[in-house]
Amino acid sequence: MTSPQTPDDLTLWYDRPAVDWETQALPIGNGALGAMVFGGVASEQIQFNEKSLWTGGPGSAGYGSGDRTSPRPDAIAEVQAEIDRDGKMSPEAVAAKLGRPRVGFGAYQTFGDLWLDVPDAPASPIGYRRELSLREAVARVGYTAEGVTYSREYFAGHPDGVIVGRISASVAGNVSFTLRTSSPRSDRQVSVADGRLTVRGALADNGMRFEAQIQVVTRGGSRTDGTDRVTVTGADSAMFVLAAGTDYAGARPSYRGPDPHAAVTAAVDTAVAKGFDQLRAAHRADYRRLFDRVRLDLGQRTPEIPTDRLRAAYTGGTSADDRALEAMFFAYGRYLLISSSREESLPANLQGVWNNSTSPPWSADYHLNINLQMNYWLAEQTNLAETAVAYDRYLTAMVAPGERTAREMFGSRGWVVHNETNPFGFTGVHDWATAFWFPEAAAWTTQQMYDHYRFSGDLVYLRRTAYPVMKGAAEFWLDNLHVDPRDGGLVVSPGYSPEHGDFSAGASMSQQIVFDVLTNSLEAARTLNVDAAFQTEVTAALARLDRGLRVGSWGQLQEWKSDWDDPANTHRHASHLFALHPGRQITPGTPEAEAARVSLTARGDGGTGWSKAWKINFWARLLDGDHAHRMLSEQLMSSTLDNLWDTHPPFQIDGNFGAAAGMAEMLLQSRHDTVQVLPALPAAWPAGSVSGLRAWGDVTVDVSWRDGSADKITLHTGATGPVKVRSAMIGGHCRVRDERGNEVAVARSGETLSWDARAGRSYTIANEIDLATSTTLRSSAWESTSASPGPPPERLPTSAP
Ligand code: FUC
């Protein structure tokens, strides 16, 4: 039988069952389906989700079409006039004029729980262990009692669209349990036939139909149907297969498709026919195709203590256990993204795909003033571009309702969405004063799409998928920028820097986001050689656009156009640093970068989970690896739960994703057309290696380092064209060789090498003096006369023997 133990450096493990969903249970998922495994001995609980099960939207009382408009068409102009006159307006005053009560927005729903009640379960099992293998995407539970070893194994298979569990024992005839479901909802019916439990209903709120089927399959023993449960007695092993679906469809106006019954039935039937081994093999192959692309070695070793203790003992110091937690956290970010965002489902929401409530925090929705964007920061960099397909489809579907809101609320072209949205094209506003207004959201969301093009170089994607969405987001601002009477510059008004201060004109983040979308759209139009009139319009707007980059009275980057910044303000949003990250307007070494550093220092190292994650990225972009690492440590010490979920608090998954992206950002950056290798390596990571990270221009990078400096960099280039690489290792003795060992002619400028790469080739940069030093030079005069090696002389043999 399978051992439940998978001791390796990328396995979360615990020596007792979970009793708390949020902090202890372990997540598995395939994008559309998610489950949380508790691992109880007498009663196993598996809470599960299907990502489209939402209240609200069409069918929900008062929702209307969801693309909500302002009460009066002239209300925005009135607010602009007041801000022009007084310079600012309180959030409450603006909300009173522009807000509307939110009706029928809905919330993401738990589907329910699966329970396996075990008769005569041992009170004191021996060797209990539950674990989540990040290498295999499998959760396991194991223990021994009276000489019998029991094990359970669970995974959420993407190719087969099912959650699978297998319960086995080392001695035949020892598997007995009753499988039943529960749910906080009353709008469901449960039926059982032939070992298959069906849960079916329609949400009372909006009529959305939902169905789950769970088939129990046994080897040996007996299986008995009850009215709402299936009992297995004395089996050698048993498997269950769960599929779930709804009649949600991602398109207006109804957002409804076929009844889920046929698809759910087919998924379960097909999976059962395949059997456990085939399902697991398909899952493994599918998952590892994505997960195995990146490997990170920070010098970790397999921890000998459970993961909750590993986290509690973590100090961000020099121990191998600390490195183990960091490497695990990075891998976990990638695991969670693969598990909560696959091609055919909705994108990862505030909780990925995992939610055990009917009224989760912030509805477990799609927040757009940082959160959804942060969810996808790691997608390209850590070689998981496929996970962003769900994001692209979701945004593309939001354009139509967003166009209507742009037209009716703003009288403009383009599309818009505000601070929060749902799966039903909600693109309007609500009336919570400090979070209702954020028309910049649409522009910001398109950044990921342009980034996908820059990372992949995929022109077909740019033309068909990204550009139309980007162009619409840019057109919205072409029509909505306001002339600031103070200086004639083009500003966003009303503008609000999330989620504090007053409303004003030209808040820095607003300006930087508009700069970003206009710049990206112009670049894209030029690349595609389309839309000459649009290019002219964007160029003219950019010439008059306020850039949102002002250095204020205490050397800070101003958050607003007026110098209102309070050095004592430690608000979690540091929105005015958008230009540093995720924007690319600020480059290190400039006065703006220095001002950003001053602002960030004043904001401090505190904040909620996602805020700390963002700060890892900021410090990495400022090339301060030690401070980036300090933020990672802050996050692991005070914003991470025992199951390594990020906590805002409460649990919010963006911080997991943002931190993994930040770690990647410490190791590789490329947003300014130069592949920067190890740009922000902290002293805490003196030696290590990473492979498979992605850079702009379809480049995949492997690098190993020691003594805080790269010793070998390999670039796998997917496209033919110029590449530029910067690294502190690049000095006079670096050579670039292709995969056949031939030296490549390069241009050298300081720490930067550039050459013309060919598609499908690999280029390795190594300091060949090191190789020479270890052989030819060992007996050379300069070394033998000096106790320490000292700097190498200027001219030495440059090729390896
Ligand atoms: C933003 C943040 C909050 C929270 C919410 C879901 O509005 O300001 O802290 O993360 O999203």
PDB file of N, CA, C and O and ligand atoms in Angstrom, residues 350 362 367 369 371 419 499 572-573 610 648 652, ligand 1:
ATOM      1  N   LEU A 350     -10.677  36.474  -4.142  1.00  0.00           N
ATOM      2  CA  LEU A 350      -9.930  36.872  -2.936  1.00  0.00           C
ATOM      3  C   LEU A 350      -9.471  35.677  -2.105  1.00  0.00           C
ATOM      4  O   LEU A 350      -8.550  35.793  -1.303  1.00  0.00           O
ATOM      5  N   TRP A 362     -15.653  40.238   2.380  1.00  0.00           N
ATOM      6  CA  TRP A 362     -15.690  40.953   1.093  1.00  0.00           C
ATOM      7  C   TRP A 362     -16.316  40.106  -0.010  1.00  0.00           C
ATOM      8  O   TRP A 362     -15.907  40.176  -1.172  1.00  0.00           O
ATOM      9  N   HIS A 367     -11.694  42.092  -6.057  1.00  0.00           N
ATOM     10  CA  HIS A 367     -11.352  43.481  -5.727  1.00  0.00           C
ATOM     11  C   HIS A 367     -10.283  43.947  -6.699  1.00  0.00           C
ATOM     12  O   HIS A 367      -9.324  43.215  -6.976  1.00  0.00           O
ATOM     13  N   ASN A 369      -8.561  47.114  -6.656  1.00  0.00           N
ATOM     14  CA  ASN A 369      -7.625  48.200  -6.362  1.00  0.00           C
ATOM     15  C   ASN A 369      -6.286  47.660  -5.885  1.00  0.00           C
ATOM     16  O   ASN A 369      -5.458  48.412  -5.397  1.00  0.00           O
ATOM     17  N   ASN A 371      -6.050  43.663  -5.433  1.00  0.00           N
ATOM     18  CA  ASN A 371      -6.104  42.253  -5.079  1.00  0.00           C
ATOM     19  C   ASN A 371      -6.110  41.293  -6.269  1.00  0.00           C
ATOM     20  O   ASN A 371      -5.280  40.376  -6.330  1.00  0.00           O
ATOM     21  N   ASN A 419     -14.175  49.469  -8.087  1.00  0.00           N
ATOM     22  CA  ASN A 419     -13.354  48.835  -7.054  1.00  0.00           C
ATOM     23  C   ASN A 419     -13.559  47.339  -6.891  1.00  0.00           C
ATOM     24  O   ASN A 419     -12.638  46.606  -6.571  1.00  0.00           O
ATOM     25  N   GLU A 499      -6.992  53.672   0.178  1.00  0.00           N
ATOM     26  CA  GLU A 499      -8.362  53.879   0.531  1.00  0.00           C
ATOM     27  C   GLU A 499      -8.362  54.865   1.675  1.00  0.00           C
ATOM     28  O   GLU A 499      -8.888  54.612   2.739  1.00  0.00           O
ATOM     29  N   ARG A 572      -1.878  50.866   4.768  1.00  0.00           N
ATOM     30  CA  ARG A 572      -1.431  49.653   4.060  1.00  0.00           C
ATOM     31  C   ARG A 572      -1.292  49.846   2.550  1.00  0.00           C
ATOM     32  O   ARG A 572      -0.453  49.222   1.910  1.00  0.00           O
ATOM     33  N   HIS A 573      -2.123  50.696   1.975  1.00  0.00           N
ATOM     34  CA  HIS A 573      -1.979  50.955   0.537  1.00  0.00           C
ATOM     35  C   HIS A 573      -0.833  51.954   0.335  1.00  0.00           C
ATOM     36  O   HIS A 573      -0.806  52.994   0.981  1.00  0.00           O
ATOM     37  N   TRP A 610      -1.338  41.261   2.222  1.00  0.00           N
ATOM     38  CA  TRP A 610      -1.017  41.661   0.843  1.00  0.00           C
ATOM     39  C   TRP A 610      -0.130  42.892   0.799  1.00  0.00           C
ATOM     40  O   TRP A 610       0.666  43.072  -0.122  1.00  0.00           O
ATOM     41  N   HIS A 648      -4.915  38.538   6.008  1.00  0.00           N
ATOM     42  CA  HIS A 648      -5.005  40.013   5.938  1.00  0.00           C
ATOM     43  C   HIS A 648      -4.909  40.629   7.330  1.00  0.00           C
ATOM     44  O   HIS A 648      -4.180  41.652   7.435  1.00  0.00           O
ATOM     45  N   GLN A 652      -6.685  35.801   3.052  1.00  0.00           N
ATOM     46  CA  GLN A 652      -6.858  36.422   1.743  1.00  0.00           C
ATOM     47  C   GLN A 652      -5.696  35.941   0.898  1.00  0.00           C
ATOM     48  O   GLN A 652      -4.547  36.098   1.298  1.00  0.00           O
TER      49      GLN A 652
HETATM   50  C1  FUC B   1      -8.816  46.245  -0.501  1.00  0.00           C
HETATM   51  C2  FUC B   1      -7.994  46.447   0.739  1.00  0.00           C
HETATM   52  C3  FUC B   1      -8.505  45.760   1.934  1.00  0.00           C
HETATM   53  C4  FUC B   1      -8.897  44.340   1.569  1.00  0.00           C
HETATM   54  C5  FUC B   1      -9.895  44.353   0.460  1.00  0.00           C
HETATM   55  C6  FUC B   1     -10.325  42.995   0.041  1.00  0.00           C
HETATM   56  O1  FUC B   1      -9.891  47.105  -0.548  1.00  0.00           O
HETATM   57  O2  FUC B   1      -7.823  47.783   1.080  1.00  0.00           O
HETATM   58  O3  FUC B   1      -7.446  45.758   2.858  1.00  0.00           O
HETATM   59  O4  FUC B   1      -7.770  43.662   1.144  1.00  0.00           O
HETATM   60  O5  FUC B   1      -9.310  44.942  -0.644  1.00  0.00           O
END
